[in-house]
């Protein structure tokens, strides 16, 4: 399984944008980049995924580097509710396992 | 639509006791997963299943057994609980691993072994 590398923690202020980076230098051509987040005392929840092009949904945006070796999850206007651990995961076609790394613990200051 | 439901939500076991955690999903998903999460740590994959009647080992399978007799249910068993198995257990399911489908998680089972 291709590995991802994320900073252990990040901090931001409420109502400001947050950019969460993820490095995946060994990504293969068929790997999708997925992001999940885990709010305190809850199970993880899906945030967004993409392959090559940038993606937007109601929760966040995903910016993917042209060489696909890195990506950035963008929260456009952070709220206190966005404080969570964010996981960047690669999922390839036919990959049976869903393996999590350590993720980035995001703290939002009021 | 219940999604992924885990039973029980909390349990305290004595060392050496056995128990079964139940995960049920109502989304007709093929793939199901069991994870454990220790305090301040990420999720570690225990076992997973790619369809009814199949199971496979994940990253930390020792001390656990699983069964998938029905497509909608994935059971995690602890035959002889140890304090090292104190953790929060999460179950997840997904339709198929094409890379485009998301996984859905339960709310977790907090297990304490004393």
JSON list of C-alpha atoms in Angstrom, two decimals:
[
{"chain": "A", "resi": 1, "resn": "UNK", "atom": "CA", "xyz": [0.00, 0.00, 0.00]},
{"chain": "A", "resi": 2, "resn": "UNK", "atom": "CA", "xyz": [1.32, 3.43, -0.92]},
{"chain": "A", "resi": 3, "resn": "UNK", "atom": "CA", "xyz": [2.04, 5.55, 2.16]},
{"chain": "A", "resi": 4, "resn": "UNK", "atom": "CA", "xyz": [0.99, 9.07, 3.00]},
{"chain": "A", "resi": 5, "resn": "UNK", "atom": "CA", "xyz": [2.78, 11.60, 5.20]},
{"chain": "A", "resi": 6, "resn": "UNK", "atom": "CA", "xyz": [0.94, 14.32, 7.12]},
{"chain": "A", "resi": 7, "resn": "UNK", "atom": "CA", "xyz": [1.99, 16.78, 9.82]},
{"chain": "A", "resi": 8, "resn": "UNK", "atom": "CA", "xyz": [1.07, 15.58, 13.29]},
{"chain": "A", "resi": 9, "resn": "UNK", "atom": "CA", "xyz": [-0.79, 18.75, 14.20]},
{"chain": "A", "resi": 10, "resn": "UNK", "atom": "CA", "xyz": [-1.91, 22.12, 12.88]},
{"chain": "A", "resi": 11, "resn": "UNK", "atom": "CA", "xyz": [-3.61, 25.09, 14.40]},
{"chain": "A", "resi": 12, "resn": "UNK", "atom": "CA", "xyz": [-5.79, 27.78, 12.85]},
{"chain": "A", "resi": 13, "resn": "UNK", "atom": "CA", "xyz": [-8.30, 30.43, 13.79]},
{"chain": "A", "resi": 14, "resn": "UNK", "atom": "CA", "xyz": [-12.04, 30.37, 13.41]},
{"chain": "A", "resi": 15, "resn": "UNK", "atom": "CA", "xyz": [-13.39, 31.77, 10.12]},
{"chain": "A", "resi": 16, "resn": "UNK", "atom": "CA", "xyz": [-9.98, 31.55, 8.44]},
{"chain": "A", "resi": 17, "resn": "UNK", "atom": "CA", "xyz": [-9.03, 29.13, 5.65]},
{"chain": "A", "resi": 18, "resn": "UNK", "atom": "CA", "xyz": [-7.08, 25.99, 6.56]},
{"chain": "A", "resi": 19, "resn": "UNK", "atom": "CA", "xyz": [-4.76, 24.11, 4.24]},
{"chain": "A", "resi": 20, "resn": "UNK", "atom": "CA", "xyz": [-3.96, 20.56, 5.33]},
{"chain": "A", "resi": 21, "resn": "UNK", "atom": "CA", "xyz": [-1.08, 19.00, 3.37]},
{"chain": "A", "resi": 22, "resn": "UNK", "atom": "CA", "xyz": [-0.48, 15.37, 2.48]},
{"chain": "A", "resi": 23, "resn": "UNK", "atom": "CA", "xyz": [2.54, 13.86, 0.73]},
{"chain": "A", "resi": 24, "resn": "UNK", "atom": "CA", "xyz": [2.18, 10.64, -1.22]},
{"chain": "A", "resi": 25, "resn": "UNK", "atom": "CA", "xyz": [5.30, 10.36, -3.36]},
{"chain": "A", "resi": 26, "resn": "UNK", "atom": "CA", "xyz": [4.77, 6.64, -4.14]},
{"chain": "A", "resi": 27, "resn": "UNK", "atom": "CA", "xyz": [1.22, 7.05, -5.41]},
{"chain": "A", "resi": 28, "resn": "UNK", "atom": "CA", "xyz": [0.33, 4.90, -8.40]},
{"chain": "A", "resi": 29, "resn": "UNK", "atom": "CA", "xyz": [-1.61, 6.02, -11.42]},
{"chain": "A", "resi": 30, "resn": "UNK", "atom": "CA", "xyz": [-4.85, 4.35, -10.30]},
{"chain": "A", "resi": 31, "resn": "UNK", "atom": "CA", "xyz": [-4.80, 5.49, -6.67]},
{"chain": "A", "resi": 32, "resn": "UNK", "atom": "CA", "xyz": [-7.53, 7.83, -5.55]},
{"chain": "A", "resi": 33, "resn": "UNK", "atom": "CA", "xyz": [-6.76, 10.33, -2.79]},
{"chain": "A", "resi": 34, "resn": "UNK", "atom": "CA", "xyz": [-9.33, 10.18, -0.01]},
{"chain": "A", "resi": 35, "resn": "UNK", "atom": "CA", "xyz": [-9.73, 12.37, 3.04]},
{"chain": "A", "resi": 36, "resn": "UNK", "atom": "CA", "xyz": [-11.58, 11.40, 6.19]},
{"chain": "A", "resi": 37, "resn": "UNK", "atom": "CA", "xyz": [-11.94, 13.23, 9.45]},
{"chain": "A", "resi": 38, "resn": "UNK", "atom": "CA", "xyz": [-12.65, 12.06, 12.97]},
{"chain": "A", "resi": 39, "resn": "UNK", "atom": "CA", "xyz": [-14.43, 14.39, 15.34]},
{"chain": "A", "resi": 40, "resn": "UNK", "atom": "CA", "xyz": [-13.86, 13.85, 19.07]},
{"chain": "A", "resi": 41, "resn": "UNK", "atom": "CA", "xyz": [-15.47, 10.64, 20.36]},
{"chain": "A", "resi": 42, "resn": "UNK", "atom": "CA", "xyz": [-16.89, 9.74, 16.95]},
{"chain": "A", "resi": 43, "resn": "UNK", "atom": "CA", "xyz": [-16.10, 7.38, 14.13]},
{"chain": "A", "resi": 44, "resn": "UNK", "atom": "CA", "xyz": [-14.33, 8.74, 11.05]},
{"chain": "A", "resi": 45, "resn": "UNK", "atom": "CA", "xyz": [-16.42, 10.36, 8.34]},
{"chain": "A", "resi": 46, "resn": "UNK", "atom": "CA", "xyz": [-15.72, 10.80, 4.66]},
{"chain": "A", "resi": 47, "resn": "UNK", "atom": "CA", "xyz": [-14.77, 14.28, 3.52]},
{"chain": "A", "resi": 48, "resn": "UNK", "atom": "CA", "xyz": [-13.73, 14.21, -0.13]},
{"chain": "A", "resi": 49, "resn": "UNK", "atom": "CA", "xyz": [-11.77, 12.26, -2.73]},
{"chain": "A", "resi": 50, "resn": "UNK", "atom": "CA", "xyz": [-10.14, 12.88, -6.08]},
{"chain": "A", "resi": 51, "resn": "UNK", "atom": "CA", "xyz": [-7.89, 11.37, -8.75]},
{"chain": "A", "resi": 52, "resn": "UNK", "atom": "CA", "xyz": [-6.22, 14.11, -10.77]},
{"chain": "A", "resi": 53, "resn": "UNK", "atom": "CA", "xyz": [-8.39, 17.19, -10.94]},
{"chain": "A", "resi": 54, "resn": "UNK", "atom": "CA", "xyz": [-9.20, 19.49, -8.05]},
{"chain": "A", "resi": 55, "resn": "UNK", "atom": "CA", "xyz": [-12.51, 18.68, -6.37]},
{"chain": "A", "resi": 56, "resn": "UNK", "atom": "CA", "xyz": [-15.03, 20.71, -4.42]},
{"chain": "A", "resi": 57, "resn": "UNK", "atom": "CA", "xyz": [-17.94, 19.68, -2.25]},
{"chain": "A", "resi": 58, "resn": "UNK", "atom": "CA", "xyz": [-19.99, 21.24, 0.51]},
{"chain": "A", "resi": 59, "resn": "UNK", "atom": "CA", "xyz": [-17.44, 20.31, 3.16]},
{"chain": "A", "resi": 60, "resn": "UNK", "atom": "CA", "xyz": [-14.10, 21.13, 1.57]},
{"chain": "A", "resi": 61, "resn": "UNK", "atom": "CA", "xyz": [-11.92, 21.39, -1.52]},
{"chain": "A", "resi": 62, "resn": "UNK", "atom": "CA", "xyz": [-9.15, 19.04, -2.58]},
{"chain": "A", "resi": 63, "resn": "UNK", "atom": "CA", "xyz": [-6.21, 20.44, -4.51]},
{"chain": "A", "resi": 64, "resn": "UNK", "atom": "CA", "xyz": [-4.03, 17.79, -6.18]},
{"chain": "A", "resi": 65, "resn": "UNK", "atom": "CA", "xyz": [-0.53, 18.58, -7.41]},
{"chain": "A", "resi": 66, "resn": "UNK", "atom": "CA", "xyz": [0.12, 18.11, -11.10]},
{"chain": "A", "resi": 67, "resn": "UNK", "atom": "CA", "xyz": [2.53, 15.22, -10.44]},
{"chain": "A", "resi": 68, "resn": "UNK", "atom": "CA", "xyz": [0.06, 13.79, -7.89]},
{"chain": "A", "resi": 69, "resn": "UNK", "atom": "CA", "xyz": [2.80, 13.36, -5.30]},
{"chain": "A", "resi": 70, "resn": "UNK", "atom": "CA", "xyz": [1.02, 15.67, -2.89]},
{"chain": "A", "resi": 71, "resn": "UNK", "atom": "CA", "xyz": [-2.42, 17.07, -2.17]},
{"chain": "A", "resi": 72, "resn": "UNK", "atom": "CA", "xyz": [-4.01, 19.67, 0.06]},
{"chain": "A", "resi": 73, "resn": "UNK", "atom": "CA", "xyz": [-7.36, 19.60, 1.80]},
{"chain": "A", "resi": 74, "resn": "UNK", "atom": "CA", "xyz": [-8.78, 23.10, 2.03]},
{"chain": "A", "resi": 75, "resn": "UNK", "atom": "CA", "xyz": [-11.37, 24.17, 4.56]},
{"chain": "A", "resi": 76, "resn": "UNK", "atom": "CA", "xyz": [-12.45, 27.55, 3.26]},
{"chain": "A", "resi": 77, "resn": "UNK", "atom": "CA", "xyz": [-13.75, 29.02, 6.48]},
{"chain": "A", "resi": 78, "resn": "UNK", "atom": "CA", "xyz": [-12.96, 26.95, 9.54]},
{"chain": "A", "resi": 79, "resn": "UNK", "atom": "CA", "xyz": [-15.44, 26.67, 12.37]},
{"chain": "A", "resi": 80, "resn": "UNK", "atom": "CA", "xyz": [-14.94, 25.23, 15.85]},
{"chain": "A", "resi": 81, "resn": "UNK", "atom": "CA", "xyz": [-16.77, 22.13, 14.66]},
{"chain": "A", "resi": 82, "resn": "UNK", "atom": "CA", "xyz": [-13.95, 21.45, 12.18]},
{"chain": "A", "resi": 83, "resn": "UNK", "atom": "CA", "xyz": [-11.56, 20.60, 15.03]},
{"chain": "A", "resi": 84, "resn": "UNK", "atom": "CA", "xyz": [-10.77, 16.96, 14.33]},
{"chain": "A", "resi": 85, "resn": "UNK", "atom": "CA", "xyz": [-8.11, 14.53, 13.18]},
{"chain": "A", "resi": 86, "resn": "UNK", "atom": "CA", "xyz": [-7.86, 14.54, 9.38]},
{"chain": "A", "resi": 87, "resn": "UNK", "atom": "CA", "xyz": [-6.64, 11.46, 7.56]},
{"chain": "A", "resi": 88, "resn": "UNK", "atom": "CA", "xyz": [-5.29, 11.33, 4.02]},
{"chain": "A", "resi": 89, "resn": "UNK", "atom": "CA", "xyz": [-5.62, 7.85, 2.48]},
{"chain": "A", "resi": 90, "resn": "UNK", "atom": "CA", "xyz": [-4.84, 6.34, -0.91]},
{"chain": "A", "resi": 91, "resn": "UNK", "atom": "CA", "xyz": [-7.37, 3.87, -2.35]},
{"chain": "A", "resi": 92, "resn": "UNK", "atom": "CA", "xyz": [-6.51, 2.01, -5.49]},
{"chain": "A", "resi": 93, "resn": "UNK", "atom": "CA", "xyz": [-8.85, 0.09, -7.74]},
{"chain": "A", "resi": 94, "resn": "UNK", "atom": "CA", "xyz": [-9.24, -3.36, -6.26]},
{"chain": "A", "resi": 95, "resn": "UNK", "atom": "CA", "xyz": [-7.43, -2.46, -3.04]},
{"chain": "A", "resi": 96, "resn": "UNK", "atom": "CA", "xyz": [-9.13, -4.51, -0.37]},
{"chain": "A", "resi": 97, "resn": "UNK", "atom": "CA", "xyz": [-7.66, -2.91, 2.73]},
{"chain": "A", "resi": 98, "resn": "UNK", "atom": "CA", "xyz": [-8.51, 0.54, 4.03]},
{"chain": "A", "resi": 99, "resn": "UNK", "atom": "CA", "xyz": [-5.47, 1.57, 6.07]},
{"chain": "A", "resi": 100, "resn": "UNK", "atom": "CA", "xyz": [-5.19, 4.76, 8.12]},
{"chain": "A", "resi": 101, "resn": "UNK", "atom": "CA", "xyz": [-2.04, 6.64, 9.06]},
{"chain": "A", "resi": 102, "resn": "UNK", "atom": "CA", "xyz": [-1.66, 8.92, 12.09]},
{"chain": "A", "resi": 103, "resn": "UNK", "atom": "CA", "xyz": [-3.45, 11.88, 10.53]},
{"chain": "A", "resi": 104, "resn": "UNK", "atom": "CA", "xyz": [-3.24, 15.59, 11.37]},
{"chain": "A", "resi": 105, "resn": "UNK", "atom": "CA", "xyz": [-4.85, 16.87, 14.52]},
{"chain": "A", "resi": 106, "resn": "UNK", "atom": "CA", "xyz": [-6.43, 20.23, 13.65]},
{"chain": "A", "resi": 107, "resn": "UNK", "atom": "CA", "xyz": [-7.10, 22.72, 16.43]},
{"chain": "A", "resi": 108, "resn": "UNK", "atom": "CA", "xyz": [-9.33, 25.72, 15.76]},
{"chain": "A", "resi": 109, "resn": "UNK", "atom": "CA", "xyz": [-8.97, 28.74, 18.00]},
{"chain": "A", "resi": 110, "resn": "UNK", "atom": "CA", "xyz": [-12.02, 30.94, 18.67]},
{"chain": "B", "resi": 1, "resn": "UNK", "atom": "CA", "xyz": [-31.49, 4.61, 7.22]},
{"chain": "B", "resi": 2, "resn": "UNK", "atom": "CA", "xyz": [-29.31, 3.35, 10.08]},
{"chain": "B", "resi": 3, "resn": "UNK", "atom": "CA", "xyz": [-26.01, 3.05, 8.18]},
{"chain": "B", "resi": 4, "resn": "UNK", "atom": "CA", "xyz": [-23.46, 1.16, 10.31]},
{"chain": "B", "resi": 5, "resn": "UNK", "atom": "CA", "xyz": [-24.56, 0.12, 13.78]},
{"chain": "B", "resi": 6, "resn": "UNK", "atom": "CA", "xyz": [-22.25, -1.31, 16.42]},
{"chain": "B", "resi": 7, "resn": "UNK", "atom": "CA", "xyz": [-23.41, -3.30, 19.45]},
{"chain": "B", "resi": 8, "resn": "UNK", "atom": "CA", "xyz": [-22.67, -2.81, 22.32]},
{"chain": "B", "resi": 9, "resn": "UNK", "atom": "CA", "xyz": [-21.48, 0.77, 22.73]},
{"chain": "B", "resi": 10, "resn": "UNK", "atom": "CA", "xyz": [-19.67, 0.13, 26.02]},
{"chain": "B", "resi": 11, "resn": "UNK", "atom": "CA", "xyz": [-18.43, -3.02, 27.75]},
{"chain": "B", "resi": 12, "resn": "UNK", "atom": "CA", "xyz": [-16.21, -3.91, 30.68]},
{"chain": "B", "resi": 13, "resn": "UNK", "atom": "CA", "xyz": [-14.66, -7.37, 30.67]},
{"chain": "B", "resi": 14, "resn": "UNK", "atom": "CA", "xyz": [-12.53, -9.25, 33.13]},
{"chain": "B", "resi": 15, "resn": "UNK", "atom": "CA", "xyz": [-9.25, -10.73, 31.91]},
{"chain": "B", "resi": 16, "resn": "UNK", "atom": "CA", "xyz": [-9.90, -14.08, 30.30]},
{"chain": "B", "resi": 17, "resn": "UNK", "atom": "CA", "xyz": [-13.56, -13.49, 29.51]},
{"chain": "B", "resi": 18, "resn": "UNK", "atom": "CA", "xyz": [-14.86, -13.70, 25.97]},
{"chain": "B", "resi": 19, "resn": "UNK", "atom": "CA", "xyz": [-17.21, -11.49, 24.04]},
{"chain": "B", "resi": 20, "resn": "UNK", "atom": "CA", "xyz": [-18.50, -10.74, 20.56]},
{"chain": "B", "resi": 21, "resn": "UNK", "atom": "CA", "xyz": [-18.91, -7.30, 19.02]},
{"chain": "B", "resi": 22, "resn": "UNK", "atom": "CA", "xyz": [-21.57, -7.00, 16.35]},
{"chain": "B", "resi": 23, "resn": "UNK", "atom": "CA", "xyz": [-21.42, -4.70, 13.35]},
{"chain": "B", "resi": 24, "resn": "UNK", "atom": "CA", "xyz": [-24.51, -4.39, 11.16]},
{"chain": "B", "resi": 25, "resn": "UNK", "atom": "CA", "xyz": [-24.91, -2.38, 7.94]},
{"chain": "B", "resi": 26, "resn": "UNK", "atom": "CA", "xyz": [-28.05, -1.82, 5.91]},
{"chain": "B", "resi": 27, "resn": "UNK", "atom": "CA", "xyz": [-26.42, -0.43, 2.73]},
{"chain": "B", "resi": 28, "resn": "UNK", "atom": "CA", "xyz": [-25.80, -3.77, 0.98]},
{"chain": "B", "resi": 29, "resn": "UNK", "atom": "CA", "xyz": [-22.05, -3.18, 1.15]},
{"chain": "B", "resi": 30, "resn": "UNK", "atom": "CA", "xyz": [-19.66, -5.92, 0.14]},
{"chain": "B", "resi": 31, "resn": "UNK", "atom": "CA", "xyz": [-16.67, -4.78, 2.20]},
{"chain": "B", "resi": 32, "resn": "UNK", "atom": "CA", "xyz": [-16.57, -4.56, 5.99]},
{"chain": "B", "resi": 33, "resn": "UNK", "atom": "CA", "xyz": [-13.71, -3.71, 8.35]},
{"chain": "B", "resi": 34, "resn": "UNK", "atom": "CA", "xyz": [-12.87, -3.84, 12.05]},
{"chain": "B", "resi": 35, "resn": "UNK", "atom": "CA", "xyz": [-10.42, -1.35, 13.57]},
{"chain": "B", "resi": 36, "resn": "UNK", "atom": "CA", "xyz": [-9.11, -0.59, 17.01]},
{"chain": "B", "resi": 37, "resn": "UNK", "atom": "CA", "xyz": [-8.05, 2.84, 18.19]},
{"chain": "B", "resi": 38, "resn": "UNK", "atom": "CA", "xyz": [-5.94, 3.30, 21.28]},
{"chain": "B", "resi": 39, "resn": "UNK", "atom": "CA", "xyz": [-5.88, 6.69, 23.08]},
{"chain": "B", "resi": 40, "resn": "UNK", "atom": "CA", "xyz": [-4.23, 9.40, 20.98]},
{"chain": "B", "resi": 41, "resn": "UNK", "atom": "CA", "xyz": [-3.50, 6.98, 18.16]},
{"chain": "B", "resi": 42, "resn": "UNK", "atom": "CA", "xyz": [-4.78, 6.36, 14.67]},
{"chain": "B", "resi": 43, "resn": "UNK", "atom": "CA", "xyz": [-6.98, 3.46, 13.57]},
{"chain": "B", "resi": 44, "resn": "UNK", "atom": "CA", "xyz": [-5.36, 0.07, 13.08]},
{"chain": "B", "resi": 45, "resn": "UNK", "atom": "CA", "xyz": [-7.01, -2.54, 10.89]},
{"chain": "B", "resi": 46, "resn": "UNK", "atom": "CA", "xyz": [-7.74, -5.81, 12.73]},
{"chain": "B", "resi": 47, "resn": "UNK", "atom": "CA", "xyz": [-9.62, -7.91, 10.17]},
{"chain": "B", "resi": 48, "resn": "UNK", "atom": "CA", "xyz": [-11.68, -7.24, 7.09]},
{"chain": "B", "resi": 49, "resn": "UNK", "atom": "CA", "xyz": [-14.09, -9.02, 4.78]},
{"chain": "B", "resi": 50, "resn": "UNK", "atom": "CA", "xyz": [-14.58, -8.64, 1.03]},
{"chain": "B", "resi": 51, "resn": "UNK", "atom": "CA", "xyz": [-17.92, -10.42, 0.95]},
{"chain": "B", "resi": 52, "resn": "UNK", "atom": "CA", "xyz": [-20.22, -12.87, 2.68]},
{"chain": "B", "resi": 53, "resn": "UNK", "atom": "CA", "xyz": [-18.31, -15.89, 3.94]},
{"chain": "B", "resi": 54, "resn": "UNK", "atom": "CA", "xyz": [-14.87, -14.29, 3.55]},
{"chain": "B", "resi": 55, "resn": "UNK", "atom": "CA", "xyz": [-12.46, -12.84, 6.10]},
{"chain": "B", "resi": 56, "resn": "UNK", "atom": "CA", "xyz": [-8.84, -11.68, 6.00]},
{"chain": "B", "resi": 57, "resn": "UNK", "atom": "CA", "xyz": [-6.22, -10.46, 8.45]},
{"chain": "B", "resi": 58, "resn": "UNK", "atom": "CA", "xyz": [-5.33, -6.81, 8.80]},
{"chain": "B", "resi": 59, "resn": "UNK", "atom": "CA", "xyz": [-2.44, -5.14, 10.61]},
{"chain": "B", "resi": 60, "resn": "UNK", "atom": "CA", "xyz": [-3.15, -6.37, 14.16]},
{"chain": "B", "resi": 61, "resn": "UNK", "atom": "CA", "xyz": [-5.18, -9.61, 13.99]},
{"chain": "B", "resi": 62, "resn": "UNK", "atom": "CA", "xyz": [-3.71, -11.51, 16.96]},
{"chain": "B", "resi": 63, "resn": "UNK", "atom": "CA", "xyz": [-6.19, -12.22, 19.76]},
{"chain": "B", "resi": 64, "resn": "UNK", "atom": "CA", "xyz": [-9.24, -11.62, 17.57]},
{"chain": "B", "resi": 65, "resn": "UNK", "atom": "CA", "xyz": [-11.45, -13.75, 15.35]},
{"chain": "B", "resi": 66, "resn": "UNK", "atom": "CA", "xyz": [-14.14, -12.64, 12.91]},
{"chain": "B", "resi": 67, "resn": "UNK", "atom": "CA", "xyz": [-17.03, -14.09, 10.98]},
{"chain": "B", "resi": 68, "resn": "UNK", "atom": "CA", "xyz": [-19.19, -12.86, 8.11]},
{"chain": "B", "resi": 69, "resn": "UNK", "atom": "CA", "xyz": [-22.01, -15.39, 7.86]},
{"chain": "B", "resi": 70, "resn": "UNK", "atom": "CA", "xyz": [-24.45, -12.80, 6.53]},
{"chain": "B", "resi": 71, "resn": "UNK", "atom": "CA", "xyz": [-23.60, -9.96, 4.19]},
{"chain": "B", "resi": 72, "resn": "UNK", "atom": "CA", "xyz": [-25.00, -7.33, 6.51]},
{"chain": "B", "resi": 73, "resn": "UNK", "atom": "CA", "xyz": [-23.20, -8.49, 9.66]},
{"chain": "B", "resi": 74, "resn": "UNK", "atom": "CA", "xyz": [-19.53, -8.65, 10.63]},
{"chain": "B", "resi": 75, "resn": "UNK", "atom": "CA", "xyz": [-18.73, -10.10, 14.06]},
{"chain": "B", "resi": 76, "resn": "UNK", "atom": "CA", "xyz": [-15.52, -9.52, 16.01]},
{"chain": "B", "resi": 77, "resn": "UNK", "atom": "CA", "xyz": [-14.72, -12.02, 18.75]},
{"chain": "B", "resi": 78, "resn": "UNK", "atom": "CA", "xyz": [-12.33, -11.91, 21.66]},
{"chain": "B", "resi": 79, "resn": "UNK", "atom": "CA", "xyz": [-11.86, -15.46, 22.97]},
{"chain": "B", "resi": 80, "resn": "UNK", "atom": "CA", "xyz": [-9.79, -14.58, 26.04]},
{"chain": "B", "resi": 81, "resn": "UNK", "atom": "CA", "xyz": [-9.68, -10.87, 26.70]},
{"chain": "B", "resi": 82, "resn": "UNK", "atom": "CA", "xyz": [-6.45, -9.22, 27.85]},
{"chain": "B", "resi": 83, "resn": "UNK", "atom": "CA", "xyz": [-5.88, -5.71, 29.27]},
{"chain": "B", "resi": 84, "resn": "UNK", "atom": "CA", "xyz": [-3.91, -4.88, 26.09]},
{"chain": "B", "resi": 85, "resn": "UNK", "atom": "CA", "xyz": [-7.20, -5.17, 24.19]},
{"chain": "B", "resi": 86, "resn": "UNK", "atom": "CA", "xyz": [-8.65, -2.20, 26.03]},
{"chain": "B", "resi": 87, "resn": "UNK", "atom": "CA", "xyz": [-9.48, 0.14, 23.19]},
{"chain": "B", "resi": 88, "resn": "UNK", "atom": "CA", "xyz": [-12.22, 1.72, 21.11]},
{"chain": "B", "resi": 89, "resn": "UNK", "atom": "CA", "xyz": [-13.34, -0.54, 18.29]},
{"chain": "B", "resi": 90, "resn": "UNK", "atom": "CA", "xyz": [-14.75, 0.82, 15.05]},
{"chain": "B", "resi": 91, "resn": "UNK", "atom": "CA", "xyz": [-16.50, -1.01, 12.28]},
{"chain": "B", "resi": 92, "resn": "UNK", "atom": "CA", "xyz": [-16.76, 0.28, 8.72]},
{"chain": "B", "resi": 93, "resn": "UNK", "atom": "CA", "xyz": [-18.31, -0.79, 5.45]},
{"chain": "B", "resi": 94, "resn": "UNK", "atom": "CA", "xyz": [-17.97, 0.21, 1.82]},
{"chain": "B", "resi": 95, "resn": "UNK", "atom": "CA", "xyz": [-19.59, -0.86, -1.41]},
{"chain": "B", "resi": 96, "resn": "UNK", "atom": "CA", "xyz": [-16.49, -1.92, -3.33]},
{"chain": "B", "resi": 97, "resn": "UNK", "atom": "CA", "xyz": [-12.87, -0.80, -3.49]},
{"chain": "B", "resi": 98, "resn": "UNK", "atom": "CA", "xyz": [-12.90, 0.91, -6.85]},
{"chain": "B", "resi": 99, "resn": "UNK", "atom": "CA", "xyz": [-11.23, 3.88, -5.26]},
{"chain": "B", "resi": 100, "resn": "UNK", "atom": "CA", "xyz": [-14.27, 6.05, -5.83]},
{"chain": "B", "resi": 101, "resn": "UNK", "atom": "CA", "xyz": [-16.54, 4.81, -3.05]},
{"chain": "B", "resi": 102, "resn": "UNK", "atom": "CA", "xyz": [-16.53, 6.08, 0.49]},
{"chain": "B", "resi": 103, "resn": "UNK", "atom": "CA", "xyz": [-16.48, 4.03, 3.66]},
{"chain": "B", "resi": 104, "resn": "UNK", "atom": "CA", "xyz": [-19.05, 4.49, 6.39]},
{"chain": "B", "resi": 105, "resn": "UNK", "atom": "CA", "xyz": [-18.15, 4.05, 10.04]},
{"chain": "B", "resi": 106, "resn": "UNK", "atom": "CA", "xyz": [-20.03, 3.11, 13.15]},
{"chain": "B", "resi": 107, "resn": "UNK", "atom": "CA", "xyz": [-19.91, 5.14, 16.33]},
{"chain": "B", "resi": 108, "resn": "UNK", "atom": "CA", "xyz": [-17.56, 2.76, 18.08]},
{"chain": "B", "resi": 109, "resn": "UNK", "atom": "CA", "xyz": [-17.51, 0.32, 20.98]},
{"chain": "B", "resi": 110, "resn": "UNK", "atom": "CA", "xyz": [-15.50, 1.31, 24.04]},
{"chain": "B", "resi": 111, "resn": "UNK", "atom": "CA", "xyz": [-14.06, -1.84, 25.59]},
{"chain": "B", "resi": 112, "resn": "UNK", "atom": "CA", "xyz": [-12.24, -1.96, 28.91]},
{"chain": "B", "resi": 113, "resn": "UNK", "atom": "CA", "xyz": [-10.53, -5.14, 30.06]},
{"chain": "B", "resi": 114, "resn": "UNK", "atom": "CA", "xyz": [-9.66, -5.21, 33.76]}
]
